[in-house]
Short mmCIF file of C-alpha atoms and ligand atoms in Angstrom, two decimals:
data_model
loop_
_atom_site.label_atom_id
_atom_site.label_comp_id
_atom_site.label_asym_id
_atom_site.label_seq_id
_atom_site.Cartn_x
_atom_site.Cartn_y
_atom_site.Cartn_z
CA UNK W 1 15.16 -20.30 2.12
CA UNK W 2 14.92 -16.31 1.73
CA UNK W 3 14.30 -16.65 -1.92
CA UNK W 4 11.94 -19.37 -2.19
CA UNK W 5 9.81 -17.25 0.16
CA UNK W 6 9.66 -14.52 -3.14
CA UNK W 7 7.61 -14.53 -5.89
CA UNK W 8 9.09 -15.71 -8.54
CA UNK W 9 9.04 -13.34 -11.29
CA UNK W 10 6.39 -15.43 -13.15
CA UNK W 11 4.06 -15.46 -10.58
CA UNK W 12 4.84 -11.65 -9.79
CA UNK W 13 4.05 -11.00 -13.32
CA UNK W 14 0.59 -12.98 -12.70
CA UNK W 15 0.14 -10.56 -9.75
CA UNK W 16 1.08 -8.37 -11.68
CA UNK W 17 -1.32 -8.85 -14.36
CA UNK W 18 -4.27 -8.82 -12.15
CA UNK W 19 -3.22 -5.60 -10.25
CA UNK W 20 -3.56 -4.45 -13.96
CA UNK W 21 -7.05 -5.52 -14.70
CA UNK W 22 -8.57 -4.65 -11.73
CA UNK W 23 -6.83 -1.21 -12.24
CA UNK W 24 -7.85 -0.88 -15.84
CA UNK W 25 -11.61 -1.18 -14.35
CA UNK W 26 -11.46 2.30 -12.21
CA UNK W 27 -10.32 5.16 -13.41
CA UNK W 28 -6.69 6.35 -12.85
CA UNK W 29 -7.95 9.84 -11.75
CA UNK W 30 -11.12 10.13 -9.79
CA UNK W 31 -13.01 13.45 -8.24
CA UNK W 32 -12.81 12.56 -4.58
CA UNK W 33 -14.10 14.51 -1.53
CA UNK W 34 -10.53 14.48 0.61
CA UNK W 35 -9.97 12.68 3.43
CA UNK W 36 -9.59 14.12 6.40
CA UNK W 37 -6.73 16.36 6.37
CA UNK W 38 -4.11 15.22 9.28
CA UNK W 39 -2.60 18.78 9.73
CA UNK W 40 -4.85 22.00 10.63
CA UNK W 41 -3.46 24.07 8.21
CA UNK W 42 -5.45 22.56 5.49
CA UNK W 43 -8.91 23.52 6.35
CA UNK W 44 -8.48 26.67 3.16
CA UNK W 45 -8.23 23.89 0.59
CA UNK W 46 -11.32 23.00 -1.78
CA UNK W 47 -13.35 19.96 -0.82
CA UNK W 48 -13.08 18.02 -4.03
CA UNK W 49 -9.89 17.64 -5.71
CA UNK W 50 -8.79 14.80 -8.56
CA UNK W 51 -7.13 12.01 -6.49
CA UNK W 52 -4.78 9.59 -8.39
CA UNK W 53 -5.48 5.82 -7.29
CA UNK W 54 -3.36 3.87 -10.01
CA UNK W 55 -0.68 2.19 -7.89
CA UNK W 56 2.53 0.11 -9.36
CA UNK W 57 4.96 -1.93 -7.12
CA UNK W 58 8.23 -2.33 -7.37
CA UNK W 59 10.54 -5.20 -6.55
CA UNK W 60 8.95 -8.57 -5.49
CA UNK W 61 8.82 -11.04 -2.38
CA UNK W 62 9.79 -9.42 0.67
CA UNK W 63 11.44 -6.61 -1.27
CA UNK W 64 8.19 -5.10 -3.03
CA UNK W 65 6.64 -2.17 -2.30
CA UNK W 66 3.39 -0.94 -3.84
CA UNK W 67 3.49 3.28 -4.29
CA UNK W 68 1.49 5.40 -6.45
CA UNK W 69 2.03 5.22 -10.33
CA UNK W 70 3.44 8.48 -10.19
CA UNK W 71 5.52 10.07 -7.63
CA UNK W 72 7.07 13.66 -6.33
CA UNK W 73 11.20 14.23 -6.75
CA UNK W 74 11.48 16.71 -3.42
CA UNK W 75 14.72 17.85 -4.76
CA UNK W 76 14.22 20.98 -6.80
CA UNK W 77 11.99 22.84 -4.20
CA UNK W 78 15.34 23.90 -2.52
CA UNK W 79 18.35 22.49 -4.43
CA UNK W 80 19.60 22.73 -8.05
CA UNK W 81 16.46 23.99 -10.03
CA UNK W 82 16.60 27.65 -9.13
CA UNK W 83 13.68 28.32 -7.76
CA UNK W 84 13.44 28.03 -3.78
CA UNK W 85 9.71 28.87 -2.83
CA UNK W 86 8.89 30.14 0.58
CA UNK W 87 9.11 27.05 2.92
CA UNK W 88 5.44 27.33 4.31
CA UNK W 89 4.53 27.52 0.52
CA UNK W 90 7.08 23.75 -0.53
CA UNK W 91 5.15 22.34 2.60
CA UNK W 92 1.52 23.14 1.50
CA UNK W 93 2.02 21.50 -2.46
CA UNK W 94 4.09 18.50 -0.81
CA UNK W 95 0.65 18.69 1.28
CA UNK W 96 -1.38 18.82 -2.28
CA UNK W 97 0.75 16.16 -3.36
CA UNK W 98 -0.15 14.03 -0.58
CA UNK W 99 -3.99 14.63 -0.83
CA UNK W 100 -3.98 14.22 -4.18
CA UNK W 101 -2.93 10.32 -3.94
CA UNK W 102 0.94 10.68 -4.51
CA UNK W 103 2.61 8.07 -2.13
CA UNK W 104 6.38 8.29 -3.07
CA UNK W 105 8.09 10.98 -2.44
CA UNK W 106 12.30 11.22 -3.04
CA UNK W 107 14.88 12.79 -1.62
CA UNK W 108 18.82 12.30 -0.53
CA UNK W 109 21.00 13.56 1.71
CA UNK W 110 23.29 15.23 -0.98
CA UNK W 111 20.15 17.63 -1.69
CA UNK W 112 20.99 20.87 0.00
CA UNK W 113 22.94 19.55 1.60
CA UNK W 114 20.69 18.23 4.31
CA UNK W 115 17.79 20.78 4.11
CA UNK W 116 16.30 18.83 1.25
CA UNK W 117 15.44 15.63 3.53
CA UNK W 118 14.77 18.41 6.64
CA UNK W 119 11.82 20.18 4.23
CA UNK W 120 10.96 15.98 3.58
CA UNK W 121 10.42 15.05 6.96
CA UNK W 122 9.00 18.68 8.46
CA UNK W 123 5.88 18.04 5.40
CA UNK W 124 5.93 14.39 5.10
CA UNK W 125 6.71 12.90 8.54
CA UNK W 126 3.19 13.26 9.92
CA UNK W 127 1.92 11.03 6.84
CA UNK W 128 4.43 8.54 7.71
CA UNK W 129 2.32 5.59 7.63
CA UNK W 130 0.23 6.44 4.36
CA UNK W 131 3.26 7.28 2.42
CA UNK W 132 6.80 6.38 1.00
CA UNK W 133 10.15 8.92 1.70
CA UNK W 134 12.83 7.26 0.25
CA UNK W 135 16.37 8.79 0.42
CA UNK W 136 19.94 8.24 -0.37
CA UNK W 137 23.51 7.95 0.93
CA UNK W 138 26.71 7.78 -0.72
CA UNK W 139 28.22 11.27 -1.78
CA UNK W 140 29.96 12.35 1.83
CA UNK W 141 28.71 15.34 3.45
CA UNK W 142 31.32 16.69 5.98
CA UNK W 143 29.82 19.74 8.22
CA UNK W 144 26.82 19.93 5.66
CA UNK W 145 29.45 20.50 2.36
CA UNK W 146 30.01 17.61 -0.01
CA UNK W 147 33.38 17.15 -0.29
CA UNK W 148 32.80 15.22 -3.94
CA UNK W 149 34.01 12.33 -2.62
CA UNK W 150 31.92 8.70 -2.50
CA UNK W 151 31.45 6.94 0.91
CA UNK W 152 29.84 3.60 1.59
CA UNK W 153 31.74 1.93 4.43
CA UNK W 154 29.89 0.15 6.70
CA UNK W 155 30.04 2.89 9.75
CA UNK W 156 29.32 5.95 7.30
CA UNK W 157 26.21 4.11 5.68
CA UNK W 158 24.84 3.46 9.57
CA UNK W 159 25.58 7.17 11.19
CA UNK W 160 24.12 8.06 7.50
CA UNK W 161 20.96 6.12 8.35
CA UNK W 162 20.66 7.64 11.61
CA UNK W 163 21.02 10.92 10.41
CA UNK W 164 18.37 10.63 8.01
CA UNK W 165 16.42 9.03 10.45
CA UNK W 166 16.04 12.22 12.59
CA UNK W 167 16.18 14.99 9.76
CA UNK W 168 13.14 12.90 8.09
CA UNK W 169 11.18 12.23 11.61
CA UNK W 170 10.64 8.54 10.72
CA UNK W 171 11.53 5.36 12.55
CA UNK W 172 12.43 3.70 9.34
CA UNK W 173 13.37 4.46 5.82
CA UNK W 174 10.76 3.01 3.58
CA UNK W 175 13.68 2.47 0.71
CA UNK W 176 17.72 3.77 1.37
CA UNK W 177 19.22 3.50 -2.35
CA UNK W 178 23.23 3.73 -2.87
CA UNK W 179 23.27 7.12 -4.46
CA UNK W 180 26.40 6.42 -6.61
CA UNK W 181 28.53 3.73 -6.41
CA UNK W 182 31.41 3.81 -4.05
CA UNK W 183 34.97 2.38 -5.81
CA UNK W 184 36.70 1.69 -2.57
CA UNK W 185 33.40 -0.97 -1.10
CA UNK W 186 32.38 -3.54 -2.31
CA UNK W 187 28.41 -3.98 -3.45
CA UNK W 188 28.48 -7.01 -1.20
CA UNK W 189 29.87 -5.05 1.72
CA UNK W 190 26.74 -2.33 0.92
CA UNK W 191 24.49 -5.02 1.05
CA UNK W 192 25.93 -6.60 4.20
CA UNK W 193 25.29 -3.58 5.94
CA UNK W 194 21.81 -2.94 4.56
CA UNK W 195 20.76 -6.19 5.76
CA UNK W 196 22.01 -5.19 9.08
CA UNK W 197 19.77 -2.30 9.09
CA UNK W 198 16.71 -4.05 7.71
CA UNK W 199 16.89 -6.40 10.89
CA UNK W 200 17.38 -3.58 12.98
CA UNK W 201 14.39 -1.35 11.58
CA UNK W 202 16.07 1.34 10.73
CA UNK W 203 15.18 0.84 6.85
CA UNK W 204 13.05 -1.66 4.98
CA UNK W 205 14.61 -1.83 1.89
CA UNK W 206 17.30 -0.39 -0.71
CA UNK W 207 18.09 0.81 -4.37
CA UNK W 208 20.90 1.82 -6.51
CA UNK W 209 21.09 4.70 -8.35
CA UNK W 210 23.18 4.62 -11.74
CA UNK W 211 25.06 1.84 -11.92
CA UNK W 212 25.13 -1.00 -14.40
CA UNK W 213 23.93 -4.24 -15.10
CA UNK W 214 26.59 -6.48 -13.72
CA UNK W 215 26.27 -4.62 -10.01
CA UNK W 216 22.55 -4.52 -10.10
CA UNK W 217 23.04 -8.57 -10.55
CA UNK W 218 25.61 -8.48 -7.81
CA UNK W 219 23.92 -6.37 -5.57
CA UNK W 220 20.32 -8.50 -5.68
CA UNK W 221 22.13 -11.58 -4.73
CA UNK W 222 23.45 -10.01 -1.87
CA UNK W 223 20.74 -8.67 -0.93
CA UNK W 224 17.25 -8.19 -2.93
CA UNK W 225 16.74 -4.72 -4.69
CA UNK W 226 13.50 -3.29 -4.60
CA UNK W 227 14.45 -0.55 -7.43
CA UNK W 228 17.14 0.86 -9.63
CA UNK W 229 17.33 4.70 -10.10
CA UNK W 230 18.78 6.39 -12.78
CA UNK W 231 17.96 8.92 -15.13
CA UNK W 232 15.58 7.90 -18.11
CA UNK W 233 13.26 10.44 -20.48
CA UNK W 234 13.28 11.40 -24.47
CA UNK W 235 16.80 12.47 -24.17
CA UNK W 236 18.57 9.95 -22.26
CA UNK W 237 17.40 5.94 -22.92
CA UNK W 238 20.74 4.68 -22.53
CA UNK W 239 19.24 1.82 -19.65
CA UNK W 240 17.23 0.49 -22.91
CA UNK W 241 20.28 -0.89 -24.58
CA UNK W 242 22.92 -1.12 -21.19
CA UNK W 243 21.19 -4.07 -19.75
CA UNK W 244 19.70 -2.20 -16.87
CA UNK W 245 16.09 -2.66 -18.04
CA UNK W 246 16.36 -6.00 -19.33
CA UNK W 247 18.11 -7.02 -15.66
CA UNK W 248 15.59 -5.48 -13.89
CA UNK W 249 12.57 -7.40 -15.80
CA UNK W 250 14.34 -10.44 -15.34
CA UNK W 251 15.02 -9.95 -11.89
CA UNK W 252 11.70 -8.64 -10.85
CA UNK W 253 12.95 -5.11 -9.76
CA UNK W 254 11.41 -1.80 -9.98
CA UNK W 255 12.83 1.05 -12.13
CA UNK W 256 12.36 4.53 -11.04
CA UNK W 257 13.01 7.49 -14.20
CA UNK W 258 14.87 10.27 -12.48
CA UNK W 259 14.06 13.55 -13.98
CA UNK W 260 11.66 12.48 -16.25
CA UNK W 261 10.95 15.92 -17.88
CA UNK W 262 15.20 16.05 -18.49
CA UNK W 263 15.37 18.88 -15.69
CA UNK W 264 12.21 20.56 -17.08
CA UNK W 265 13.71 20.98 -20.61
CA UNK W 266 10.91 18.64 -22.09
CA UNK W 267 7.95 21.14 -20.81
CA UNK W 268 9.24 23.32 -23.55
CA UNK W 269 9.51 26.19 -20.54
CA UNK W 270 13.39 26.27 -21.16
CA UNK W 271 14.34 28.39 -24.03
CA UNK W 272 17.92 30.03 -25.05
CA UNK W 273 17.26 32.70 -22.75
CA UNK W 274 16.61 31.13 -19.03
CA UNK W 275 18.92 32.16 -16.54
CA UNK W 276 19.78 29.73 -14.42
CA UNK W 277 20.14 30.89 -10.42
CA UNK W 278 24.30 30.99 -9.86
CA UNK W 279 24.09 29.13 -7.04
CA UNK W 280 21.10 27.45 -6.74
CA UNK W 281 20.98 25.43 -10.30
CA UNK W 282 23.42 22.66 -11.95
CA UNK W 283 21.78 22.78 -15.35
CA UNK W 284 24.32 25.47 -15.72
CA UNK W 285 26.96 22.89 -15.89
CA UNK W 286 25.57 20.54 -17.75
CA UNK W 287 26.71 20.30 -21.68
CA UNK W 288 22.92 19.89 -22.67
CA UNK W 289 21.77 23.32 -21.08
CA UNK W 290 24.21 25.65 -22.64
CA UNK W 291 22.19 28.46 -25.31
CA UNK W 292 23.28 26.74 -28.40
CA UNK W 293 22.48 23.15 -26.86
CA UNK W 294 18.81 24.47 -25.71
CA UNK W 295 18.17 25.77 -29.71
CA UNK W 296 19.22 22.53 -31.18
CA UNK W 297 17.30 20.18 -28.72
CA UNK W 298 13.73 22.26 -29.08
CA UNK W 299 13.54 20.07 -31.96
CA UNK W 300 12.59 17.11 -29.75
CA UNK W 301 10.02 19.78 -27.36
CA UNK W 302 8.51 20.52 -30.69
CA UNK W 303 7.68 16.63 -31.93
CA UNK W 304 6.36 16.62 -27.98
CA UNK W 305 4.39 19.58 -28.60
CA UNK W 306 3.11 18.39 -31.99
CA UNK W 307 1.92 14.24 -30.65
CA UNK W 308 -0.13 16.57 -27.56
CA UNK W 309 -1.82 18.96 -29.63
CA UNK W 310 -4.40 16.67 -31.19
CA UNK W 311 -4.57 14.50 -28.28
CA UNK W 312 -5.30 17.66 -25.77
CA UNK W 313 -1.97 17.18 -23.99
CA UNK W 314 0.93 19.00 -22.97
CA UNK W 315 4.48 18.25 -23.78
CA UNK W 316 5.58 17.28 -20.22
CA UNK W 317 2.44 14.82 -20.31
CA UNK W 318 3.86 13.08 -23.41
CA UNK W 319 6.93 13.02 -22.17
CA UNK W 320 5.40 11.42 -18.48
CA UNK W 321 2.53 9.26 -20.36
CA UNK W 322 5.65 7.85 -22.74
CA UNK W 323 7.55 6.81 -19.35
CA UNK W 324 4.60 5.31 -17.94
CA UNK W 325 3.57 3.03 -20.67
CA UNK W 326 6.98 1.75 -20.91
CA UNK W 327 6.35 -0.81 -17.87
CA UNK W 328 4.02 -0.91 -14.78
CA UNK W 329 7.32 -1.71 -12.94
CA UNK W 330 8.17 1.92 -13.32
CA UNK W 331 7.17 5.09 -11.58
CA UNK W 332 8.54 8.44 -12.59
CA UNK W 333 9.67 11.12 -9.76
CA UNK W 334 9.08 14.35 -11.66
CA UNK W 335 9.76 17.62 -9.29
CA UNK W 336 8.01 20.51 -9.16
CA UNK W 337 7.19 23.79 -7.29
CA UNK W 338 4.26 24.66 -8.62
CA UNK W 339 0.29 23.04 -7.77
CA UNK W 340 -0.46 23.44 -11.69
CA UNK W 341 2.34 21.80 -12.39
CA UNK W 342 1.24 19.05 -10.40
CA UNK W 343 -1.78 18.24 -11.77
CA UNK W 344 -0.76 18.31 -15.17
CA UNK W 345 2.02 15.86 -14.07
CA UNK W 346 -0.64 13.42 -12.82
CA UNK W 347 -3.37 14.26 -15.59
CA UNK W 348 -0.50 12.18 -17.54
CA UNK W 349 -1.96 9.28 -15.85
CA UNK W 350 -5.05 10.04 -18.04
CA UNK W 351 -3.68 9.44 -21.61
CA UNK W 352 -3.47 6.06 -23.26
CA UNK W 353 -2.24 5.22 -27.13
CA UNK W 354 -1.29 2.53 -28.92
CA UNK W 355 2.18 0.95 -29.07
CA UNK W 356 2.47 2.37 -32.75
CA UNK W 357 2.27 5.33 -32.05
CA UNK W 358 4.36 6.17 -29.41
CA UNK W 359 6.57 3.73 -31.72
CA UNK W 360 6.04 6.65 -34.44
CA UNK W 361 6.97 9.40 -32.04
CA UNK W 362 9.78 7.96 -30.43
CA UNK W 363 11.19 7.46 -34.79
CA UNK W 364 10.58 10.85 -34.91
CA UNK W 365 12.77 11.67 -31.91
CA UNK W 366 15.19 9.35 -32.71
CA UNK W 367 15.48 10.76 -36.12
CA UNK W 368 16.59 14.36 -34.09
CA UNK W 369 20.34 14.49 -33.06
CA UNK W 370 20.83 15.53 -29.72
CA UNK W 371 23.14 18.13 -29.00
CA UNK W 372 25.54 18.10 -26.11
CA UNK W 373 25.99 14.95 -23.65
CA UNK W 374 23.44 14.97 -20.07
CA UNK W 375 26.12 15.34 -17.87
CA UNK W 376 29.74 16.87 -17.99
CA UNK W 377 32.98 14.91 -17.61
CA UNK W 378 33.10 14.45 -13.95
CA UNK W 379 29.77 13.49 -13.21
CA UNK W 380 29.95 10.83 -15.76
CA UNK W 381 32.94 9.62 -14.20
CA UNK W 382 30.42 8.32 -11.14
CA UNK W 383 28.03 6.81 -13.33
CA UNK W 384 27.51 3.11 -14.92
CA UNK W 385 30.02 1.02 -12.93
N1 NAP D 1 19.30 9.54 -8.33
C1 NAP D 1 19.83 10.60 -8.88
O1 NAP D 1 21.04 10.65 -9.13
C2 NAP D 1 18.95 11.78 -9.21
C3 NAP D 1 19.44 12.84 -9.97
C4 NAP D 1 18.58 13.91 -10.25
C5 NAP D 1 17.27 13.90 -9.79
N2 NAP D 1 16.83 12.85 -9.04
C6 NAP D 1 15.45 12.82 -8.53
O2 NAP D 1 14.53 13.09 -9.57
C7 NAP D 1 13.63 14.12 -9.19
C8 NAP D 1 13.20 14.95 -10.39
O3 NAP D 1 14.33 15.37 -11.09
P1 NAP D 1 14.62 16.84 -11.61
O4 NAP D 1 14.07 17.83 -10.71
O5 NAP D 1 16.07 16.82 -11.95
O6 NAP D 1 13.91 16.89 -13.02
P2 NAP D 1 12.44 16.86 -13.63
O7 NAP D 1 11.48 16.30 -12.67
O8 NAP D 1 12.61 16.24 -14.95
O9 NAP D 1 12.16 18.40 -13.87
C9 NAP D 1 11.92 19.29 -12.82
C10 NAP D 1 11.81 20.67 -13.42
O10 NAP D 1 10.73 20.70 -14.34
C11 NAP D 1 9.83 21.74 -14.02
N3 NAP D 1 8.47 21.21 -14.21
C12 NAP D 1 7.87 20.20 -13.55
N4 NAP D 1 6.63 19.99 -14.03
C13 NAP D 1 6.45 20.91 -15.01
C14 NAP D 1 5.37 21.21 -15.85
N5 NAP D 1 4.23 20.52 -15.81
N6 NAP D 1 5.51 22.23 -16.76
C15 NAP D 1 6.67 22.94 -16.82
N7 NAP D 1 7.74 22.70 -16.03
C16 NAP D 1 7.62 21.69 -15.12
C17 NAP D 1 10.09 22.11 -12.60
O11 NAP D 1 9.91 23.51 -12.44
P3 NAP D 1 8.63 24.10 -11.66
O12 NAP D 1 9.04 24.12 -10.24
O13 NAP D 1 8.49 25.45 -12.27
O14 NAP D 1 7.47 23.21 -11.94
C18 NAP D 1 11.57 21.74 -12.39
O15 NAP D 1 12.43 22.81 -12.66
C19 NAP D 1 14.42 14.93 -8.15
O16 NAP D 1 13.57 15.63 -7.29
C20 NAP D 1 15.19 13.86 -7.44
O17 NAP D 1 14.39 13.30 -6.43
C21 NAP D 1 17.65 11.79 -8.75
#
């Protein structure tokens, strides 16, 4: 009864197709006098500013939910990417991101732990009804440490929800995703529960975050998906040939590319040299950030470098505008801490080029081995089941 309410994925792609048109017909960027700001510390910012209005959705039927093309990965303005910026300062750009049309904004309860989602919901929770924080559960956090260990029972996924609830200041989680799957539940358990809390109100709808094809199937006839999150740029297209994409076309659910710039690597602002904050930044561990890893793979920044220069882009808007031709199912989450970063992320809205050639570039990146694998043993161990 549930599912014959949905869309079938035909007539979502008909939807679809005329969200498309009628999208192709303004442009993606516009010079907009802002709206009226909803907090009073905003009154210093200039009057016009380029506003993004392309929107995607993801999922279909009951589970769809329409964001903008592009949105903001919260993470790295206090966990994992080194820099922490003054908190007043992470507020105002999550502020900028806001006025400047971004509508999805991520974050998870790992991040921090916990001060991730309370930075989220301090900036965000007053736009609560114009905008999308989506979070995550899954890695247990015991007296705000991760103790490395997965947890999706049925009672830690609800005082989970809760908590999230009141660090984000929302009445309901616009989309809770399984942040890596847990071996000892069952998917079907994990959706049991999120149904639960869909009735409830507590959250609308869920993702998954790395995991493969077979539980994504599982999962969605449980309980339907609205997205699948996982990690997806130049230097990691393993969902292209696991099944993940394919599923999620067939299936009608969204895909969101987590670090889309491969953890800023792609801007070409990574060199041999960075230092990496001790304990503020995982790139450290990761097999593709040591020195000699970094030389080998500027290869790739360069063919980035080399498509933008005649086309008056940047390399992190190649590597962005690649993402977001792929499918208008899919909205990239790239992070920043930085208002110029910002806008170049969403000028990548701007560029459009044939399928030959970003076929051409991607040969040319294909044609580049990559040195050193994303993530090191024991992360990997937690991915793709
Ligand atoms: N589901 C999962 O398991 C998972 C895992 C990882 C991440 N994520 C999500 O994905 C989001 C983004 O991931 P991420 O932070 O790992 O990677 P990312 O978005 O690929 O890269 C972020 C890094 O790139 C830099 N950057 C951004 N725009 C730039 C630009 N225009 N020019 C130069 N540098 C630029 C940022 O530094 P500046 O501050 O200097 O701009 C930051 O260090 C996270 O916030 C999180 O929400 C999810």
């Amino acid at each position: 009864m549930e599912e014959k309410k949905q869309l079938s994925r035909r007539g979502f792609l008909k939807t679809a197709t005329l969200i498309g048109a009628s999208l192709a017909a303004q442009p993606i960027l516009s010079k907009a006098v802002k709206t009226q700001n909803i907090l009073s510390d905003k009154s210093t910012t200039s009057a016009s500013t380029n506003v993004i209005t392309a929107q995607r959705t993801l999922g279909v039927g009951k589970a769809a939910m329409t964001v903008s093309a592009l949105g903001f990965g919260v993470m790295g303005m206090n966990y994992n990417r080194s820099q922490s910026p003054d908190r007043k300062q992470c507020i105002k750009l999550l502020h900028e991101a806001v006025d400047r049309g971004v509508t999805l904004f991520d974050t998870a309860i790992v991040y921090g732990p916990l001060h991730n989602e309370e930075l989220a919901g301090e900036a965000l929770s007053p736009y609560k009804d114009k905008i999308a924080i989506t979070t995550k559960f899954g890695h247990e956090v015991i007296n705000g440490k991760t103790t490395g260990r997965q947890d999706s029972r049925p009672a830690t996924i609800r005082q989970y929800c809760e908590d999230s609830l009141r660090r984000l200041k929302i009445d309901t989680i616009e989309m809770f995703y399984q942040h890596r799957f847990d071996p000892n539940t069952s998917i079907e358990e994990v959706a049991q529960t999120i149904s639960e809390l869909v009735k409830e109100g507590k959250i609308k709808r869920w993702g998954l975050c790395e995991v493969s094809a077979e539980t994504i199937r599982r999962a969605h006839k449980a309980y339907p998906l609205t997205a699948i999150q996982s990690e997806y740029h130049f230097m990691h297209r393993d969902v292209e040939n696991n099944g993940v994409l394919d599923t999620c076309k067939e299936l009608g659910i969204g895909f969101i590319p987590y670090s889309p710039i491969n953890r800023g690597f792609l801007s070409g602002c990574i060199n041999e040299y960075t230092v990496f904050e001790n304990n503020n930044d995982n790139r450290q561990t990761l097999p593709r950030f040591t020195p000699e890893a970094i030389r080998a793979n500027t290869r790739i920044v360069n063919e980035l470098q080399h498509f933008g220069r005649t086309r008056g882009m940047t390399a992190t808007q190649v590597a962005l505008a690649w993402l977001l031709q792929k499918e208008d199912w899919m909205v990239p989450i790239p992070g920043t801490t930085k208002l110029s970063h910002l806008e170049e992320n969403l000028r990548a809205l701007d560029f459009s080029y044939s399928a030959e050639e970003w076929r051409e570039l991607e040969n040319k990146i294909a044609a580049i081995p990559i040195v050193g694998s994303r993530y090191n043993a024991e992360q990997q161990k937690q991915v793709g089941h």
